[in-house]
């Protein structure tokens, strides 16, 4: 079930911030631009509220937001709102549909003339979806044109944005979950229209099956996504709900997860006895549109049973803030930072310059043991052309070893970081080891090279607008290359 963001009649909560639109429904109360976008998506139309209340909300929006007004008529929120409204009206009476058709047709007409071809990626995808929906749910010459154009965009973007393993090309698990939800909703529409055997529908159905399987392949044991790149909990409906809806379209058969993860996307899954590692050895994003990328090459997350242990920092906002810069930087990920610089050049809110490229990725499974080894060239521009190589191996049970090597020439300083979930607190500390617990789960971090570790305070952004404090373990090495850093992670249940 999509999350509740709306308390009727006029109270909304997005990004951790609640606002009431008041008795007159003031649609301009948004505290941030992103909050305003969420308001104008009208995702509330999908929520489990009385149909009459949702129809009234749509009517209020239409009356208060004149043609071309911002941000509601900007192409991205308009695209999401059109789909939400048309999906709602499929369950309404003919009278209710007819009363709102003209307003939605005007929005679709405007959208067709303002497609986000400059941004592409998930924005153009949403534009195409909206036109495909409008072309099927509205009547007339223009809807027929919208259907053709929307279907063409959807087909073209599926070919461009779906990787061989079924994962979305932007490589952000949160956006991939949204992508799967989009495909499920479109397939349900096509089936309702009796089109499931058409060429276009067959392409959508195949994409939905592959994308749902890819989503299932990168989940932690708690059933939710890793927070790689611009990912946060709550971006999409709960993952279990999405996969249940996918199963309904396949006669109850749930998507089959690949035990290796989604290797084409660069997300590798490794399993211990009760622990799971999700390791990012892929491109940071899509070269054509890397706006949701982070400088996190060779980072990883780790769970023990359903407890998150090692976590990514997540994402707090989409504004030009210190938190945004922090969340995207290498120091906020479980990887190695060299000379205090990011592996990939993050700038602005959604910009990326120079980019780290993964090299020589090798994922092996042998006799119940998993190991992955990979390098990247994100620091090759520095003096001496350094290359970071990392190997992570399962040593048996729930013990893991991480070995970092910085190869090349010259004098450099390296810092390898490990971010623990905020639930963990330190219970023992020595120069070469740290023990932390959360409930009955215990993790011990043991420094091996060098034989000393430091502890610093970090931040964790599991949802937009939410900040928590956490422990970050750091191992440092400095001097002439090659430099080496290594540590063990030992997980267990406290007696």
CSV table of C-alpha atoms in Angstrom, one decimal:
chain,number,residue,atom,x,y,z
A,1,UNK,CA,0.0,0.0,0.0
A,2,UNK,CA,1.4,3.4,-0.9
A,3,UNK,CA,2.5,5.4,2.2
A,4,UNK,CA,0.0,7.8,3.8
A,5,UNK,CA,1.1,11.4,3.2
A,6,UNK,CA,-2.3,13.0,3.5
A,7,UNK,CA,-4.6,13.5,6.5
A,8,UNK,CA,-7.9,14.9,5.1
A,9,UNK,CA,-9.0,17.4,4.5
A,10,UNK,CA,-5.8,19.5,4.1
A,11,UNK,CA,-2.9,18.2,6.1
A,12,UNK,CA,0.1,16.8,4.2
A,13,UNK,CA,3.5,15.4,5.3
A,14,UNK,CA,6.4,15.0,3.0
A,15,UNK,CA,10.2,14.8,3.6
A,16,UNK,CA,9.6,14.8,7.3
A,17,UNK,CA,7.8,18.2,7.2
A,18,UNK,CA,4.0,18.6,7.9
A,19,UNK,CA,1.9,21.5,6.6
A,20,UNK,CA,-1.8,22.2,6.6
A,21,UNK,CA,-3.2,24.0,3.5
A,22,UNK,CA,-5.9,25.6,5.6
A,23,UNK,CA,-9.6,25.9,5.0
A,24,UNK,CA,-9.1,27.5,1.6
A,25,UNK,CA,-6.4,25.0,0.5
A,26,UNK,CA,-3.4,27.2,-0.1
A,27,UNK,CA,-1.3,25.3,-2.5
A,28,UNK,CA,1.7,27.7,-2.1
A,29,UNK,CA,2.6,26.8,1.5
A,30,UNK,CA,5.5,24.5,0.5
A,31,UNK,CA,8.6,25.1,2.7
A,32,UNK,CA,10.9,23.8,-0.1
A,33,UNK,CA,10.8,23.3,-3.8
A,34,UNK,CA,10.9,19.5,-3.4
A,35,UNK,CA,8.1,19.5,-0.8
A,36,UNK,CA,6.0,21.5,-3.3
A,37,UNK,CA,6.7,19.0,-6.0
A,38,UNK,CA,5.5,16.2,-3.7
A,39,UNK,CA,2.4,18.1,-2.9
A,40,UNK,CA,1.5,18.6,-6.6
A,41,UNK,CA,2.1,15.0,-7.6
A,42,UNK,CA,-1.1,14.3,-5.7
A,43,UNK,CA,0.1,10.9,-4.7
A,44,UNK,CA,-2.6,11.2,-2.1
A,45,UNK,CA,-5.0,10.1,-4.8
A,46,UNK,CA,-3.5,6.6,-4.5
A,47,UNK,CA,-4.0,6.3,-0.7
A,48,UNK,CA,-6.5,4.2,1.1
A,49,UNK,CA,-9.0,7.0,1.6
A,50,UNK,CA,-12.7,7.3,0.7
A,51,UNK,CA,-13.2,7.8,-3.1
A,52,UNK,CA,-15.3,10.9,-2.6
A,53,UNK,CA,-12.5,12.5,-0.5
A,54,UNK,CA,-9.9,11.8,-3.2
A,55,UNK,CA,-12.2,13.1,-6.0
A,56,UNK,CA,-12.8,16.3,-4.0
A,57,UNK,CA,-9.0,16.7,-3.5
A,58,UNK,CA,-8.5,16.5,-7.3
A,59,UNK,CA,-11.3,19.0,-7.9
A,60,UNK,CA,-9.7,21.4,-5.4
A,61,UNK,CA,-6.4,21.2,-7.1
A,62,UNK,CA,-7.8,21.8,-10.5
A,63,UNK,CA,-9.8,24.9,-9.3
A,64,UNK,CA,-6.8,26.5,-7.5
A,65,UNK,CA,-4.0,25.9,-10.0
A,66,UNK,CA,-4.6,27.8,-13.2
A,67,UNK,CA,-3.0,26.9,-16.5
A,68,UNK,CA,0.8,27.1,-16.5
A,69,UNK,CA,1.1,27.9,-12.8
A,70,UNK,CA,4.2,26.7,-11.0
A,71,UNK,CA,5.2,24.3,-9.6
A,72,UNK,CA,2.1,22.2,-10.3
A,73,UNK,CA,2.2,22.6,-14.1
A,74,UNK,CA,5.9,21.9,-14.4
A,75,UNK,CA,6.3,18.8,-16.6
A,76,UNK,CA,7.5,16.4,-13.9
A,77,UNK,CA,4.8,16.9,-11.2
A,78,UNK,CA,2.2,17.2,-14.0
A,79,UNK,CA,3.2,13.8,-15.3
A,80,UNK,CA,2.9,12.1,-12.0
A,81,UNK,CA,-0.4,13.8,-11.2
A,82,UNK,CA,-2.0,12.9,-14.6
A,83,UNK,CA,-1.3,9.2,-14.0
A,84,UNK,CA,-2.5,9.4,-10.4
A,85,UNK,CA,-5.7,11.2,-11.4
A,86,UNK,CA,-6.5,8.9,-14.3
A,87,UNK,CA,-5.8,5.8,-12.2
A,88,UNK,CA,-8.2,7.1,-9.6
A,89,UNK,CA,-10.9,7.9,-12.2
A,90,UNK,CA,-10.8,4.3,-13.6
A,91,UNK,CA,-12.6,3.3,-10.4
A,92,UNK,CA,-15.1,6.3,-10.5
A,93,UNK,CA,-18.4,6.6,-12.2
A,94,UNK,CA,-18.8,7.7,-15.8
A,95,UNK,CA,-20.2,11.0,-14.5
A,96,UNK,CA,-17.2,11.7,-12.3
A,97,UNK,CA,-14.8,10.8,-15.1
A,98,UNK,CA,-16.6,13.1,-17.6
A,99,UNK,CA,-16.6,16.0,-15.1
A,100,UNK,CA,-12.8,15.9,-14.9
A,101,UNK,CA,-11.8,14.8,-18.4
A,102,UNK,CA,-11.4,18.3,-19.9
A,103,UNK,CA,-9.1,19.5,-17.1
A,104,UNK,CA,-6.9,16.4,-17.5
A,105,UNK,CA,-6.9,16.7,-21.3
A,106,UNK,CA,-5.6,20.3,-20.9
A,107,UNK,CA,-2.8,19.1,-18.7
A,108,UNK,CA,-1.9,16.3,-21.2
A,109,UNK,CA,-2.0,18.8,-24.1
A,110,UNK,CA,0.4,21.1,-22.2
A,111,UNK,CA,2.7,18.3,-21.2
A,112,UNK,CA,3.0,17.1,-24.8
A,113,UNK,CA,4.4,20.5,-25.7
A,114,UNK,CA,6.8,20.6,-22.8
A,115,UNK,CA,8.5,17.2,-22.7
A,116,UNK,CA,11.7,17.1,-20.6
A,117,UNK,CA,13.9,16.0,-23.4
A,118,UNK,CA,16.7,18.1,-22.0
A,119,UNK,CA,16.7,16.2,-18.7
A,120,UNK,CA,15.8,12.8,-20.1
A,121,UNK,CA,16.2,9.8,-17.7
A,122,UNK,CA,13.4,9.3,-15.2
A,123,UNK,CA,11.8,12.7,-16.1
A,124,UNK,CA,11.2,11.9,-19.8
A,125,UNK,CA,10.1,8.4,-18.7
A,126,UNK,CA,7.4,9.9,-16.5
A,127,UNK,CA,6.4,12.3,-19.3
A,128,UNK,CA,5.9,9.3,-21.7
A,129,UNK,CA,3.9,7.3,-19.1
A,130,UNK,CA,1.5,10.2,-18.6
A,131,UNK,CA,0.9,10.5,-22.3
A,132,UNK,CA,0.4,6.7,-22.6
A,133,UNK,CA,-2.2,6.9,-19.8
A,134,UNK,CA,-4.0,9.9,-21.2
A,135,UNK,CA,-4.1,8.3,-24.6
A,136,UNK,CA,-6.0,5.4,-23.2
A,137,UNK,CA,-8.2,7.0,-20.6
A,138,UNK,CA,-9.4,10.1,-22.5
A,139,UNK,CA,-11.3,10.2,-25.8
A,140,UNK,CA,-10.8,12.1,-29.0
A,141,UNK,CA,-8.2,12.9,-31.7
A,142,UNK,CA,-5.6,14.4,-29.4
A,143,UNK,CA,-5.7,11.4,-27.0
A,144,UNK,CA,-5.0,9.1,-29.9
A,145,UNK,CA,-2.0,11.2,-30.7
A,146,UNK,CA,-0.8,11.2,-27.1
A,147,UNK,CA,-1.1,7.4,-27.0
A,148,UNK,CA,1.2,7.1,-30.0
A,149,UNK,CA,3.7,9.5,-28.7
A,150,UNK,CA,3.6,8.2,-25.2
A,151,UNK,CA,4.0,4.6,-26.3
A,152,UNK,CA,7.0,5.6,-28.5
A,153,UNK,CA,8.7,7.4,-25.6
A,154,UNK,CA,8.0,4.5,-23.2
A,155,UNK,CA,9.4,1.9,-25.7
A,156,UNK,CA,12.4,4.0,-26.5
A,157,UNK,CA,13.2,4.7,-22.8
A,158,UNK,CA,12.8,1.1,-21.8
A,159,UNK,CA,15.4,0.1,-24.4
A,160,UNK,CA,17.7,2.9,-23.1
A,161,UNK,CA,17.1,2.8,-19.4
A,162,UNK,CA,16.7,-1.0,-18.6
A,163,UNK,CA,20.1,-2.8,-18.2
A,164,UNK,CA,20.6,-6.4,-19.2
A,165,UNK,CA,20.0,-7.6,-15.6
A,166,UNK,CA,16.7,-5.7,-15.4
A,167,UNK,CA,18.0,-2.8,-13.2
A,168,UNK,CA,17.4,0.8,-14.0
A,169,UNK,CA,20.3,2.6,-15.6
A,170,UNK,CA,20.6,5.3,-13.0
A,171,UNK,CA,21.6,2.6,-10.5
A,172,UNK,CA,19.7,4.1,-7.5
A,173,UNK,CA,17.7,1.4,-5.8
A,174,UNK,CA,15.0,3.8,-4.6
A,175,UNK,CA,14.3,5.1,-8.1
A,176,UNK,CA,14.4,1.5,-9.4
A,177,UNK,CA,11.6,0.6,-7.0
A,178,UNK,CA,9.6,3.5,-8.4
A,179,UNK,CA,10.4,2.3,-11.9
A,180,UNK,CA,9.0,-1.2,-11.1
A,181,UNK,CA,5.9,0.4,-9.6
A,182,UNK,CA,5.4,2.5,-12.8
A,183,UNK,CA,5.6,-0.7,-14.9
A,184,UNK,CA,3.1,-2.6,-12.7
A,185,UNK,CA,0.6,0.3,-13.0
A,186,UNK,CA,1.0,0.6,-16.7
A,187,UNK,CA,0.6,-3.2,-17.2
A,188,UNK,CA,-2.6,-3.2,-15.2
A,189,UNK,CA,-3.9,-0.4,-17.4
A,190,UNK,CA,-3.0,-2.3,-20.6
A,191,UNK,CA,-4.7,-5.4,-19.3
A,192,UNK,CA,-7.8,-3.4,-18.4
A,193,UNK,CA,-7.8,-2.1,-22.0
A,194,UNK,CA,-7.5,-5.7,-23.4
A,195,UNK,CA,-4.1,-5.0,-24.9
A,196,UNK,CA,-1.9,-7.5,-23.1
A,197,UNK,CA,-1.1,-9.4,-26.3
A,198,UNK,CA,-0.1,-6.3,-28.3
A,199,UNK,CA,3.5,-5.7,-29.2
A,200,UNK,CA,3.8,-2.7,-26.9
A,201,UNK,CA,2.2,-4.5,-24.0
A,202,UNK,CA,4.5,-7.5,-24.4
A,203,UNK,CA,7.5,-5.2,-24.1
A,204,UNK,CA,6.1,-3.6,-21.0
A,205,UNK,CA,5.3,-7.0,-19.4
A,206,UNK,CA,8.8,-8.3,-20.2
A,207,UNK,CA,10.3,-5.2,-18.7
A,208,UNK,CA,8.2,-5.4,-15.6
A,209,UNK,CA,9.1,-9.0,-15.0
A,210,UNK,CA,12.9,-8.4,-15.4
A,211,UNK,CA,12.8,-5.1,-13.3
A,212,UNK,CA,10.8,-6.8,-10.5
A,213,UNK,CA,13.3,-9.7,-10.4
A,214,UNK,CA,16.2,-7.2,-10.3
A,215,UNK,CA,14.6,-5.4,-7.4
A,216,UNK,CA,14.2,-8.7,-5.5
A,217,UNK,CA,17.8,-9.5,-6.1
A,218,UNK,CA,19.3,-6.5,-4.3
A,219,UNK,CA,17.2,-6.5,-1.1
A,220,UNK,CA,18.6,-6.8,2.4
A,221,UNK,CA,17.2,-9.6,4.7
A,222,UNK,CA,14.8,-7.0,6.1
A,223,UNK,CA,13.1,-6.9,2.7
A,224,UNK,CA,14.1,-3.4,1.8
A,225,UNK,CA,16.6,-1.7,-0.5
A,226,UNK,CA,20.2,-0.6,0.0
A,227,UNK,CA,20.6,3.2,0.1
A,228,UNK,CA,23.1,3.4,-2.7
A,229,UNK,CA,23.2,6.7,-4.7
A,230,UNK,CA,20.1,8.9,-4.3
A,231,UNK,CA,18.1,6.3,-2.4
A,232,UNK,CA,15.9,6.7,0.6
A,233,UNK,CA,13.2,4.7,2.3
A,234,UNK,CA,9.7,6.0,1.3
A,235,UNK,CA,10.6,7.0,-2.2
A,236,UNK,CA,8.3,4.2,-3.4
A,237,UNK,CA,5.7,2.1,-1.8
A,238,UNK,CA,7.1,-0.6,0.5
A,239,UNK,CA,9.1,-3.1,-1.5
A,240,UNK,CA,7.1,-6.1,-0.3
A,241,UNK,CA,3.9,-4.4,-1.6
A,242,UNK,CA,5.5,-3.7,-5.0
A,243,UNK,CA,6.6,-7.3,-5.3
A,244,UNK,CA,3.2,-8.6,-4.2
A,245,UNK,CA,1.6,-6.5,-6.9
A,246,UNK,CA,4.0,-7.9,-9.5
A,247,UNK,CA,3.2,-11.5,-8.3
A,248,UNK,CA,-0.5,-10.8,-8.8
A,249,UNK,CA,0.2,-10.2,-12.5
A,250,UNK,CA,2.0,-13.5,-12.7
A,251,UNK,CA,-0.7,-15.7,-11.2
A,252,UNK,CA,0.9,-15.4,-7.7
A,253,UNK,CA,4.5,-16.3,-8.7
A,254,UNK,CA,6.8,-13.9,-6.9
A,255,UNK,CA,9.8,-12.5,-8.9
A,256,UNK,CA,12.8,-14.8,-8.8
A,257,UNK,CA,15.9,-13.2,-7.2
A,258,UNK,CA,19.3,-13.7,-8.6
A,259,UNK,CA,21.6,-14.8,-5.7
A,260,UNK,CA,24.5,-12.8,-7.4
A,261,UNK,CA,22.5,-9.5,-7.1
A,262,UNK,CA,22.3,-7.3,-10.2
A,263,UNK,CA,25.8,-7.6,-11.6
A,264,UNK,CA,25.2,-5.5,-14.8
A,265,UNK,CA,24.2,-2.6,-12.6
A,266,UNK,CA,27.2,-3.3,-10.4
A,267,UNK,CA,25.3,-4.4,-7.3
A,268,UNK,CA,26.8,-7.7,-6.1
A,269,UNK,CA,25.3,-9.8,-3.4
A,270,UNK,CA,27.5,-12.0,-1.1
A,271,UNK,CA,26.1,-14.2,1.6
A,272,UNK,CA,27.6,-15.5,4.9
A,273,UNK,CA,25.9,-17.8,7.3
A,274,UNK,CA,23.4,-15.2,8.6
A,275,UNK,CA,24.9,-12.1,7.0
A,276,UNK,CA,24.5,-10.5,3.6
A,277,UNK,CA,26.7,-8.0,1.8
A,278,UNK,CA,25.6,-5.7,-1.0
A,279,UNK,CA,28.7,-4.4,-2.7
A,280,UNK,CA,28.7,-1.6,-5.3
A,281,UNK,CA,31.2,-2.2,-8.0
A,282,UNK,CA,29.4,-0.5,-10.8
A,283,UNK,CA,29.3,2.8,-12.7
A,284,UNK,CA,28.2,5.6,-10.5
A,285,UNK,CA,25.1,6.2,-12.6
A,286,UNK,CA,24.1,6.9,-16.2
A,287,UNK,CA,26.6,9.0,-18.2
A,288,UNK,CA,23.8,10.6,-20.0
A,289,UNK,CA,22.2,11.8,-16.8
A,290,UNK,CA,24.2,11.2,-13.6
A,291,UNK,CA,22.2,13.6,-11.4
A,292,UNK,CA,21.4,10.9,-8.8
A,293,UNK,CA,24.9,9.5,-8.5
A,294,UNK,CA,27.2,9.5,-5.4
A,295,UNK,CA,31.0,9.2,-5.2
A,296,UNK,CA,30.7,5.7,-3.7
A,297,UNK,CA,32.5,3.3,-5.9
A,298,UNK,CA,33.4,0.0,-4.1
A,299,UNK,CA,31.2,0.9,-1.1
A,300,UNK,CA,29.0,-1.8,0.5
A,301,UNK,CA,26.2,-2.4,3.0
A,302,UNK,CA,26.0,-5.3,5.4
A,303,UNK,CA,23.1,-6.9,7.3
A,304,UNK,CA,23.0,-9.7,10.0
A,305,UNK,CA,19.6,-11.5,9.8
A,306,UNK,CA,17.2,-8.5,9.6
A,307,UNK,CA,19.5,-6.0,11.4
A,308,UNK,CA,21.2,-3.4,9.3
A,309,UNK,CA,24.8,-3.2,10.5
A,310,UNK,CA,26.9,-1.3,7.9
A,311,UNK,CA,24.9,1.4,6.1
A,312,UNK,CA,25.3,4.0,3.4
A,313,UNK,CA,24.6,7.6,4.5
A,314,UNK,CA,21.5,7.8,2.3
A,315,UNK,CA,20.1,11.2,1.1
A,316,UNK,CA,18.6,14.1,3.0
A,317,UNK,CA,17.4,16.6,0.3
A,318,UNK,CA,17.7,17.9,-3.2
A,319,UNK,CA,18.8,21.4,-2.5
A,320,UNK,CA,22.1,23.3,-2.6
A,321,UNK,CA,22.9,22.4,1.1
A,322,UNK,CA,25.8,21.2,3.1
A,323,UNK,CA,23.8,18.0,3.8
A,324,UNK,CA,23.4,17.3,0.1
A,325,UNK,CA,27.1,17.7,-0.5
A,326,UNK,CA,27.9,15.5,2.5
A,327,UNK,CA,25.6,12.7,1.4
A,328,UNK,CA,27.2,12.6,-2.1
A,329,UNK,CA,30.8,12.7,-1.0
A,330,UNK,CA,33.2,9.7,-0.7
A,331,UNK,CA,33.7,10.3,3.0
A,332,UNK,CA,30.0,9.4,3.6
A,333,UNK,CA,30.4,5.9,2.1
A,334,UNK,CA,32.0,2.7,3.1
A,335,UNK,CA,34.9,2.9,0.8
A,336,UNK,CA,38.4,4.6,0.6
A,337,UNK,CA,39.0,8.3,0.3
A,338,UNK,CA,42.4,9.5,-1.0
A,339,UNK,CA,44.0,12.8,-0.2
A,340,UNK,CA,40.6,14.1,1.2
A,341,UNK,CA,39.1,14.1,-2.3
A,342,UNK,CA,36.0,12.5,-3.8
A,343,UNK,CA,36.5,9.6,-6.2
A,344,UNK,CA,34.1,11.3,-8.6
A,345,UNK,CA,33.7,15.0,-8.9
A,346,UNK,CA,30.4,16.0,-7.3
A,347,UNK,CA,29.3,19.6,-7.8
A,348,UNK,CA,26.1,21.5,-7.6
A,349,UNK,CA,23.0,19.6,-6.6
A,350,UNK,CA,22.8,17.1,-9.5
A,351,UNK,CA,26.1,17.6,-11.3
A,352,UNK,CA,29.0,15.3,-11.8
A,353,UNK,CA,32.3,16.1,-13.5
A,354,UNK,CA,35.2,13.6,-13.6
A,355,UNK,CA,33.9,10.1,-12.8
A,356,UNK,CA,35.4,7.0,-11.3
A,357,UNK,CA,35.2,3.9,-13.5
A,358,UNK,CA,35.2,0.4,-12.1
A,359,UNK,CA,37.9,-1.9,-13.4
A,360,UNK,CA,38.6,-5.7,-13.3
A,361,UNK,CA,35.5,-6.7,-11.3
A,362,UNK,CA,35.7,-10.3,-10.2
A,363,UNK,CA,32.9,-11.9,-8.1
A,364,UNK,CA,33.6,-15.5,-7.1
A,365,UNK,CA,31.7,-18.2,-5.2
A,366,UNK,CA,33.6,-21.3,-4.1
A,367,UNK,CA,32.8,-24.0,-1.4
A,368,UNK,CA,30.3,-21.8,0.3
A,369,UNK,CA,32.6,-18.7,0.4
A,370,UNK,CA,32.0,-15.5,-1.4
A,371,UNK,CA,34.6,-12.9,-2.5
A,372,UNK,CA,34.6,-9.9,-4.7
A,373,UNK,CA,37.6,-7.9,-6.0
A,374,UNK,CA,37.5,-4.7,-8.1
A,375,UNK,CA,39.4,-1.5,-8.8
A,376,UNK,CA,38.5,2.0,-9.9
A,377,UNK,CA,40.4,4.9,-11.6
A,378,UNK,CA,38.7,7.8,-9.8
A,379,UNK,CA,42.0,9.0,-8.3
A,380,UNK,CA,44.2,8.5,-11.4
A,381,UNK,CA,44.3,12.2,-12.0
A,382,UNK,CA,46.3,12.7,-8.8
A,383,UNK,CA,50.1,12.7,-8.9
A,384,UNK,CA,51.5,9.2,-9.5
A,385,UNK,CA,48.2,8.0,-11.1
A,386,UNK,CA,46.8,6.1,-8.0
A,387,UNK,CA,44.3,3.3,-8.4
A,388,UNK,CA,42.2,1.9,-5.6
A,389,UNK,CA,41.8,-1.8,-5.5
A,390,UNK,CA,39.5,-3.5,-2.9
A,391,UNK,CA,38.9,-7.2,-2.1
A,392,UNK,CA,36.1,-8.3,0.2
A,393,UNK,CA,36.0,-11.9,1.2
A,394,UNK,CA,33.8,-14.2,3.4
A,395,UNK,CA,36.1,-16.0,5.8
A,396,UNK,CA,33.4,-18.4,7.0
A,397,UNK,CA,30.4,-18.1,9.4
A,398,UNK,CA,29.7,-14.4,9.6
A,399,UNK,CA,33.3,-13.0,9.4
A,400,UNK,CA,34.3,-10.8,6.5
A,401,UNK,CA,37.7,-9.3,5.6
A,402,UNK,CA,38.1,-6.1,3.6
A,403,UNK,CA,41.5,-5.3,2.0
A,404,UNK,CA,42.2,-2.0,0.3
A,405,UNK,CA,45.3,-1.3,-1.7
A,406,UNK,CA,46.3,2.1,-3.3
A,407,UNK,CA,48.7,1.4,-6.2
A,408,UNK,CA,50.7,3.8,-8.2
A,409,UNK,CA,53.4,6.3,-7.2
A,410,UNK,CA,54.0,9.3,-5.0
A,411,UNK,CA,53.1,10.3,-1.4
A,412,UNK,CA,49.4,10.1,-0.5
A,413,UNK,CA,47.1,9.7,2.5
A,414,UNK,CA,44.2,7.3,2.6
A,415,UNK,CA,41.2,6.9,4.8
A,416,UNK,CA,38.9,3.8,4.7
A,417,UNK,CA,35.6,4.3,6.5
A,418,UNK,CA,32.9,2.1,7.9
A,419,UNK,CA,29.5,3.5,8.9
A,420,UNK,CA,27.5,1.6,11.4
A,421,UNK,CA,23.7,1.9,11.7
A,422,UNK,CA,22.6,4.4,14.4
A,423,UNK,CA,21.2,1.6,16.5
A,424,UNK,CA,24.7,0.5,17.3
A,425,UNK,CA,26.6,1.8,20.3
A,426,UNK,CA,30.2,1.1,21.3
A,427,UNK,CA,30.6,-1.3,24.2
A,428,UNK,CA,34.4,-1.9,24.0
A,429,UNK,CA,37.3,-0.1,22.4
A,430,UNK,CA,41.0,-0.8,22.0
A,431,UNK,CA,43.6,0.6,19.6
A,432,UNK,CA,43.1,-2.1,17.1
A,433,UNK,CA,39.4,-3.1,17.6
A,434,UNK,CA,35.9,-1.8,18.4
A,435,UNK,CA,32.9,-3.8,19.5
A,436,UNK,CA,29.4,-2.3,19.1
A,437,UNK,CA,26.0,-3.7,19.8
A,438,UNK,CA,22.4,-3.2,18.8
A,439,UNK,CA,19.9,-5.3,20.7
A,440,UNK,CA,21.3,-8.9,20.6
A,441,UNK,CA,23.5,-8.2,17.5
A,442,UNK,CA,27.2,-7.6,18.0
A,443,UNK,CA,29.7,-6.5,15.5
A,444,UNK,CA,33.5,-6.4,16.1
A,445,UNK,CA,35.7,-4.4,13.8
A,446,UNK,CA,39.4,-5.5,13.9
A,447,UNK,CA,42.1,-3.4,12.3
A,448,UNK,CA,44.8,-5.5,10.6
A,449,UNK,CA,46.8,-3.0,8.5
A,450,UNK,CA,47.5,-0.6,10.0
A,451,UNK,CA,46.8,-2.0,13.5
A,452,UNK,CA,44.9,1.0,14.7
A,453,UNK,CA,41.4,2.4,14.1
A,454,UNK,CA,39.8,5.7,14.9
A,455,UNK,CA,36.2,6.6,15.6
A,456,UNK,CA,34.4,9.7,14.3
A,457,UNK,CA,30.8,10.8,14.3
A,458,UNK,CA,28.7,10.4,11.2
A,459,UNK,CA,25.3,11.2,9.9
A,460,UNK,CA,22.7,8.9,8.4
A,461,UNK,CA,19.8,10.0,6.2
A,462,UNK,CA,17.4,7.0,5.9
A,463,UNK,CA,14.6,9.2,4.6
A,464,UNK,CA,14.3,12.6,3.0
A,465,UNK,CA,14.4,15.2,5.7
A,466,UNK,CA,15.5,12.8,8.5
A,467,UNK,CA,19.0,13.0,10.0
A,468,UNK,CA,20.4,10.5,12.6
A,469,UNK,CA,23.8,10.3,14.2
A,470,UNK,CA,26.0,7.2,13.8
A,471,UNK,CA,29.4,5.8,14.5
A,472,UNK,CA,32.0,5.8,11.8
A,473,UNK,CA,35.1,3.7,12.1
A,474,UNK,CA,38.1,5.1,10.2
A,475,UNK,CA,41.5,3.5,9.3
A,476,UNK,CA,44.3,5.7,8.0
A,477,UNK,CA,47.5,5.1,6.1
A,478,UNK,CA,49.9,7.6,4.6
A,479,UNK,CA,53.2,7.6,2.8
A,480,UNK,CA,54.6,6.4,-0.5
A,481,UNK,CA,52.5,4.1,-2.6
A,482,UNK,CA,51.6,1.3,-2.4
A,483,UNK,CA,49.4,1.8,0.7
A,484,UNK,CA,47.4,-1.0,2.3
A,485,UNK,CA,44.5,-0.9,4.7
A,486,UNK,CA,42.7,-4.0,6.0
A,487,UNK,CA,40.1,-4.9,8.6
A,488,UNK,CA,37.8,-7.8,9.7
A,489,UNK,CA,34.2,-7.6,10.5
A,490,UNK,CA,32.9,-10.3,12.9
A,491,UNK,CA,29.2,-10.6,13.5
A,492,UNK,CA,27.4,-12.6,16.1
A,493,UNK,CA,24.4,-12.8,18.4
A,494,UNK,CA,25.1,-11.9,22.0
A,495,UNK,CA,24.2,-14.7,24.5
